[in-house]
XYZ file of C-alpha atoms in Angstrom:
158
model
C 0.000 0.000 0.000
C 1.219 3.313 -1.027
C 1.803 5.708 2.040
C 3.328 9.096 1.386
C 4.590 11.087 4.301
C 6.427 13.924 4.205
C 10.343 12.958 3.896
C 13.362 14.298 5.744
C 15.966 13.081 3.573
C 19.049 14.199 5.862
C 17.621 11.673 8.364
C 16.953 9.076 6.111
C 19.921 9.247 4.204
C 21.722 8.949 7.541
C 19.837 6.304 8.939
C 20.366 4.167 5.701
C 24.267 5.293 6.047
C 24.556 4.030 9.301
C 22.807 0.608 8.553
C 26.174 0.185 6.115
C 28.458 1.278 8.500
C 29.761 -2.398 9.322
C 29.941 -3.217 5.765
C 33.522 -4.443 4.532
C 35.083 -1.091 3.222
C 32.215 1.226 4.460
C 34.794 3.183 6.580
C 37.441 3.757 3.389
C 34.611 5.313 1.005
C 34.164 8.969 1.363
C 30.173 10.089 1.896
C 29.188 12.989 -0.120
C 25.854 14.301 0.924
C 23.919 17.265 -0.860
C 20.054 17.593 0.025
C 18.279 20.649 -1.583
C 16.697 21.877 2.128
C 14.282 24.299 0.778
C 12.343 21.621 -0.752
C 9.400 19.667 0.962
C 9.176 16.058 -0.253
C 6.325 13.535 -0.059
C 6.851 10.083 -0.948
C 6.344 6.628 0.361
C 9.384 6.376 3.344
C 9.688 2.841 3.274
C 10.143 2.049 -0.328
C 12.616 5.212 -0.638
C 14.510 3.360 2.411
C 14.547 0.633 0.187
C 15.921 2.494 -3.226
C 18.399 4.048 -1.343
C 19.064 0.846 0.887
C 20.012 -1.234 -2.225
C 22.124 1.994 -4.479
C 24.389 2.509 -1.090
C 24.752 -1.178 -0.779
C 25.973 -1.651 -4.292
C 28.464 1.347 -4.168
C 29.761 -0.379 -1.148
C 30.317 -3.599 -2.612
C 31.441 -2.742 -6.044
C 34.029 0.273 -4.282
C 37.260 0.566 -5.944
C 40.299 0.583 -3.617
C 42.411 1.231 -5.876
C 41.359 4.632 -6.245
C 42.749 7.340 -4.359
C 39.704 8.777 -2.980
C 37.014 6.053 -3.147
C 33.454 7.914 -2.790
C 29.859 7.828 -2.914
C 27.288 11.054 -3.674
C 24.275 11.421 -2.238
C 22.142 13.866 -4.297
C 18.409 15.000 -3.287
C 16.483 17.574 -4.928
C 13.300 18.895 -7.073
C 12.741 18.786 -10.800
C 10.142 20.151 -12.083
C 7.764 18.254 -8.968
C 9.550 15.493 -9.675
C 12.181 14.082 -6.464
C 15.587 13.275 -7.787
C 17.501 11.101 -6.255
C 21.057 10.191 -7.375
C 23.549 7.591 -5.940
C 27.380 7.906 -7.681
C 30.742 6.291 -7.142
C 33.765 6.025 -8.598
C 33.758 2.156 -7.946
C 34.336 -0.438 -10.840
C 31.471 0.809 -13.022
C 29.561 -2.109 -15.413
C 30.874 -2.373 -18.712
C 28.280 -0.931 -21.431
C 27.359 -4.327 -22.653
C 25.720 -5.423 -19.282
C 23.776 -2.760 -19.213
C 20.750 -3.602 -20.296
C 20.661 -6.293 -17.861
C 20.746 -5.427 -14.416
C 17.232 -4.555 -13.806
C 16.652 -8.671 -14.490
C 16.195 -10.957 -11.213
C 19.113 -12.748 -10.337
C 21.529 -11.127 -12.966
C 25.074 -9.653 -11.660
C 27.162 -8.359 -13.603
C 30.533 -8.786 -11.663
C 31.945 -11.860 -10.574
C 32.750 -10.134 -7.357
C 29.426 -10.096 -6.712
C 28.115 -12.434 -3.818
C 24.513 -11.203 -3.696
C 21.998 -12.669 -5.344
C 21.386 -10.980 -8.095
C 18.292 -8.758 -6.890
C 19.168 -5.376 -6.117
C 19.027 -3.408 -8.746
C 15.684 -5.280 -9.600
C 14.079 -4.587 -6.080
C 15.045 -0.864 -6.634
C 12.976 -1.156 -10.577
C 10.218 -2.221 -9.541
C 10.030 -0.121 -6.192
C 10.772 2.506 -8.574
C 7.965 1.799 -10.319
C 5.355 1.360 -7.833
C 5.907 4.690 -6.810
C 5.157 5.814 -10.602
C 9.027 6.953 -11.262
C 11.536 6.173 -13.485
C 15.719 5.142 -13.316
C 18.403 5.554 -15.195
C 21.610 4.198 -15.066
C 24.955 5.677 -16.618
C 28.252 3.819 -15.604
C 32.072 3.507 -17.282
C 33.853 0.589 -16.592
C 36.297 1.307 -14.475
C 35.570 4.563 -14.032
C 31.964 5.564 -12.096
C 28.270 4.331 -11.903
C 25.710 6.495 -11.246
C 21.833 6.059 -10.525
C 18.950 8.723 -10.863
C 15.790 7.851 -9.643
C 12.705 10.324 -10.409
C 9.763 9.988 -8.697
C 6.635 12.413 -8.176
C 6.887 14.694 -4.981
C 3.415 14.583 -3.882
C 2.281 18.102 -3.195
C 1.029 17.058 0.291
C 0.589 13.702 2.545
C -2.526 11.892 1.477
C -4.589 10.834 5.226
């Protein structure tokens, strides 16, 4: 069931931060946080906990260590009524071939990947319940970034 609330993003953003804290190479990635304040958002809470549950959980796992700065961006704001959400890192990116893939159930597209295959797909189809889209843009190698659009609801509907 769809419940929008209104959304403090600093918190939640936090909160899901913290729940990664423990994660093998959590504490060598740099957090980069920037929430447009001036903007009230409405939205489900729980299945935004869950986009941004997964995206974190994926730059974790797929960091590069490598790099000299390892890091992962937070971005919040409005477009056009719309809430944009992006996730980037400079971790090992997916190479452009795989692409098209990762939404599927069970696919991964690294072989360091122990999961099973379902994250990106939870975050699709959460994604869609809420009536948004994604996009994905990565470089091997190089970055992988994640926007997620979904409506801000003008108001919490009781």
């Amino acid at each position: 069931e769809y419940k929008p609330t209104e959304l403090n993003f600093s918190k939640i953003t936090d909160e899901v931060l913290r729940s990664h804290y423990y994660f093998e190479n959590s504490d060598k990635i740099a957090k980069i946080l920037n929430i447009e304040k001036d903007v009230i958002y409405y939205s489900d809470e729980e299945r935004v906990k869950i986009i941004l549950n997964n995206l974190i959980s994926n730059s974790i796992k797929f960091t590069d260590l490598n790099k000299d700065n390892p890091n992962l961006e937070i971005c919040v704001s409005n477009q056009k009524g719309l809430i944009r959400i992006k996730v980037r890192d400079n971790g090992l990116g997916i190479a452009k071939d795989l692409q098209p893939k990762v939404y599927e159930m069970f696919y991964r597209a690294h072989k360091k990947a122990d999961g099973a295959g379902i994250g990106l797909y939870i975050v699709n189809e959460t994604v869609k319940k809420l009536n948004g889209s994604i996009h994905l843009s990565s470089e091997e190698g190089e970055y992988t970034e994640v926007n997620i659009f979904i409506p801000n609801q003008t108001k919490a509907i009781v």
